[in-house]
Short mmCIF file of C-alpha atoms in Angstrom, two decimals:
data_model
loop_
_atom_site.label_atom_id
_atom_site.label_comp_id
_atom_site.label_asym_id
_atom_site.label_seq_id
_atom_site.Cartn_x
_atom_site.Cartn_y
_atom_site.Cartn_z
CA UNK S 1 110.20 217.21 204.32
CA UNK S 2 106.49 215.81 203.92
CA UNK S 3 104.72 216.29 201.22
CA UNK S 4 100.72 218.21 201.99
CA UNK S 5 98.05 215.63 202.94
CA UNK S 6 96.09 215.27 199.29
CA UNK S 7 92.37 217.03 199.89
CA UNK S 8 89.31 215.35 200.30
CA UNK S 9 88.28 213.07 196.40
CA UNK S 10 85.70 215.01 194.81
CA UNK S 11 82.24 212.51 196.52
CA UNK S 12 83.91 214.00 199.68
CA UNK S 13 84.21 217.28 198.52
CA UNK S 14 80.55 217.26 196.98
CA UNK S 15 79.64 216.09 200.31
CA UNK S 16 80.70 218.58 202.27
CA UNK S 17 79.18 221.13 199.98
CA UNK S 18 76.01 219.80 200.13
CA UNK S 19 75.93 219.21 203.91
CA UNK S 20 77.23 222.90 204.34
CA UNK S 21 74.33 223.89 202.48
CA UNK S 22 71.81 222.14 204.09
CA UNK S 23 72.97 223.43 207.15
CA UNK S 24 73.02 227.07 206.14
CA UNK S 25 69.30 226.44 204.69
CA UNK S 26 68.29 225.39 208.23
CA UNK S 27 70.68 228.74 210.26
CA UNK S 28 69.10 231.32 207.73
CA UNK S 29 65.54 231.47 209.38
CA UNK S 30 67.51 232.09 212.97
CA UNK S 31 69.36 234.76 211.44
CA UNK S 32 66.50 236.05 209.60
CA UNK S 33 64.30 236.12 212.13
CA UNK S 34 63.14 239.82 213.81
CA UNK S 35 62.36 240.70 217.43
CA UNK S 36 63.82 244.27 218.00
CA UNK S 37 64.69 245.90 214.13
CA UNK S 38 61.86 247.28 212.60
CA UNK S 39 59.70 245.15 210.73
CA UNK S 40 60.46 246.72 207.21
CA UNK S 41 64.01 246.18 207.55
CA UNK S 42 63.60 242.72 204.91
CA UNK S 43 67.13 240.56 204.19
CA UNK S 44 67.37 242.48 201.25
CA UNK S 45 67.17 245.76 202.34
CA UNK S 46 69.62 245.24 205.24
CA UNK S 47 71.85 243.40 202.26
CA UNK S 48 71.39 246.76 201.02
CA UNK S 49 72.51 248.71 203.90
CA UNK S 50 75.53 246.24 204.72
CA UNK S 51 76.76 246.72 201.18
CA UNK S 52 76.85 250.96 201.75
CA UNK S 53 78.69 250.05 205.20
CA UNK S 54 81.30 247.83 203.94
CA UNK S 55 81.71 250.19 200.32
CA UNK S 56 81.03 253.54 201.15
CA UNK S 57 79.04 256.07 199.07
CA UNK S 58 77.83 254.23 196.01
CA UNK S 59 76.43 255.11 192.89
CA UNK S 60 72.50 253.57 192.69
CA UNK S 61 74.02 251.43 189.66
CA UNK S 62 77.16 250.54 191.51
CA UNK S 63 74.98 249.35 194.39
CA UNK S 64 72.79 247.24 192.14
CA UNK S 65 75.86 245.49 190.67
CA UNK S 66 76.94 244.89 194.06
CA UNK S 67 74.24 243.17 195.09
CA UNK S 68 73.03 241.20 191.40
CA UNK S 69 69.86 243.08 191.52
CA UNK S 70 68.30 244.76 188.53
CA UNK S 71 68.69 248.95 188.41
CA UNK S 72 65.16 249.33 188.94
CA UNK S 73 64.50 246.88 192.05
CA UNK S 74 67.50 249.25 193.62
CA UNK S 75 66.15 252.44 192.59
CA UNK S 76 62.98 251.52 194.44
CA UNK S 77 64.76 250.18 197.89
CA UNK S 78 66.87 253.39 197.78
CA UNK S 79 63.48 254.72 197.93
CA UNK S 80 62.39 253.46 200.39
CA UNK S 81 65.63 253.15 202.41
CA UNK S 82 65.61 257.02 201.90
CA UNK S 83 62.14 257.66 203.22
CA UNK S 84 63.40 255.30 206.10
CA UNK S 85 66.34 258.01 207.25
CA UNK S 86 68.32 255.19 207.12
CA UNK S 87 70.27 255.88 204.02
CA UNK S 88 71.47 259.72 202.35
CA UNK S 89 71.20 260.91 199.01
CA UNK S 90 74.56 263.17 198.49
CA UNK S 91 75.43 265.23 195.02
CA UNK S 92 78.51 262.88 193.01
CA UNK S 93 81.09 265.21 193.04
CA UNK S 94 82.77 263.38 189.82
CA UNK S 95 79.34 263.76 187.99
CA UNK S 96 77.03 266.85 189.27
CA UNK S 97 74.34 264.75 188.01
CA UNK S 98 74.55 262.19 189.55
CA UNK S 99 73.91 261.00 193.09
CA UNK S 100 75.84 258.96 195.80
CA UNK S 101 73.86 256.94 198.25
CA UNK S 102 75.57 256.79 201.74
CA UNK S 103 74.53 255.00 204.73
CA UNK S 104 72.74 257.61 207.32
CA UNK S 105 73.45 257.72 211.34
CA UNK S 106 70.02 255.89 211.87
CA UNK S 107 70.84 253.40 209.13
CA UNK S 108 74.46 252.60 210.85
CA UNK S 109 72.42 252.19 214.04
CA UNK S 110 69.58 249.79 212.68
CA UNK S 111 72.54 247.91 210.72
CA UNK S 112 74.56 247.43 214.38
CA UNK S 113 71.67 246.62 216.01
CA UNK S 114 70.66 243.82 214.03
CA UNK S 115 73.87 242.21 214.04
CA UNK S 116 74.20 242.37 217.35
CA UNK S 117 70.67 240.43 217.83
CA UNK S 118 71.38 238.32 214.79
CA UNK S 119 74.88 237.61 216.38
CA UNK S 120 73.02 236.66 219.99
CA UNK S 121 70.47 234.69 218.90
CA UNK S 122 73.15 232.46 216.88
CA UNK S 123 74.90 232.48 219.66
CA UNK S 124 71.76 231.15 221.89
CA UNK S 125 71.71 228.07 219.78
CA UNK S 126 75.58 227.39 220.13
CA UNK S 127 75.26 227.03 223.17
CA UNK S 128 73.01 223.89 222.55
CA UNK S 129 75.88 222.49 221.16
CA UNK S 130 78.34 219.94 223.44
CA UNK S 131 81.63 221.21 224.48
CA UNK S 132 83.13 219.51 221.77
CA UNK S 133 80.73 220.47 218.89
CA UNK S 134 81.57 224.57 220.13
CA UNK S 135 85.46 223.09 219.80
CA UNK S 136 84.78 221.85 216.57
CA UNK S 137 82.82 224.86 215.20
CA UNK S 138 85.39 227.26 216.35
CA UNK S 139 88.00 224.81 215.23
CA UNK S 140 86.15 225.18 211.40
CA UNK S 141 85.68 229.08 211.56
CA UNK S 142 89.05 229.59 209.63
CA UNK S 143 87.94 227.36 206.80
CA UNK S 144 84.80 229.07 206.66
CA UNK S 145 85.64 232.69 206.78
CA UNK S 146 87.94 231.30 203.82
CA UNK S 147 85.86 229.78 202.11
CA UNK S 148 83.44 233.39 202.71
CA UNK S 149 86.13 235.44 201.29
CA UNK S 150 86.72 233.60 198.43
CA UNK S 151 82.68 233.61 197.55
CA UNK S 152 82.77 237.12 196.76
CA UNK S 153 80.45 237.52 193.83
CA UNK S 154 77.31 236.81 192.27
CA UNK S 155 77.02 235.49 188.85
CA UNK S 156 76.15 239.84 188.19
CA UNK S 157 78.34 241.09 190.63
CA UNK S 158 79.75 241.29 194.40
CA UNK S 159 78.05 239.74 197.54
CA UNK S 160 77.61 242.36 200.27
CA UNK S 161 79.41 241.59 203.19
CA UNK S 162 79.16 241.90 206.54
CA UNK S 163 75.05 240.86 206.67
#
């Protein structure tokens, strides 16, 4: 029995860190970029809405934490997602109170949508790539949907997934 193959020394390691992140600096404008959602869905707002998908009803202070934003910023995009149709303001039934915010119908919708054109266009410039840089990228997609899982929180709380 072999032992593992000893991971990259920690230059190599700091190099692929700071290579990854260049080149998620340079894919966030494609994946930020609108043609079909509406124009006041921002990245934070749909970070917003993807955080109600993946967790449900949350309280407004749950979904602040979730997304290491202050109470008040969320209060105000709750707002607005509200006046939007896109999200739904339901009673707490373990505080009367208090209010659960819920992703509406139309907010599902505007969420799916934009994936799916988010998902194309990235998909438009992978098919730049050679045959062997689409092997290679598929090839790394384990080690990166690792290395997503395991970056699950925000110095103040937990990333939303699914963006």
């Amino acid at each position: 029995m072999t032992a593992p193959a000893p991971g990259p020394d920690p230059a190599e390691t700091a190099e692929i860190a700071g290579r990854l992140r260049l080149a998620i600096q340079h894919l966030l404008p494609v994946l930020r970029a609108r043609r079909s959602a509406p124009g006041d869905l921002t990245p934070s707002r749909q970070a917003a809405l993807a955080a109600l998908a993946a967790h449900g009803p949350l309280r407004i202070s749950e979904l602040a934490v979730r997304m290491g934003i202050a109470l008040s910023t969320t209060s105000r995009m709750v707002d607005l997602l509200d006046s939007t149709g896109w999200i739904e303001r339901h009673p707490d039934p373990q505080d009367q109170r208090a209010s659960l915010v819920a992703l509406s119908r139309t907010g599902r919708a505007v969420l799916e949508a934009r994936r799916r054109e988010t998902a194309a266009r990235l998909a438009e410039q992978i098919t730049l790539l050679t045959a062997e840089e689409q092997r290679a990228l598929y090839a790394a997609l384990p080690a990166l949907e690792a290395l997503s899982e395991r970056a699950t929180t925000y110095p103040g709380g937990e990333l939303p997934r699914g963006i």
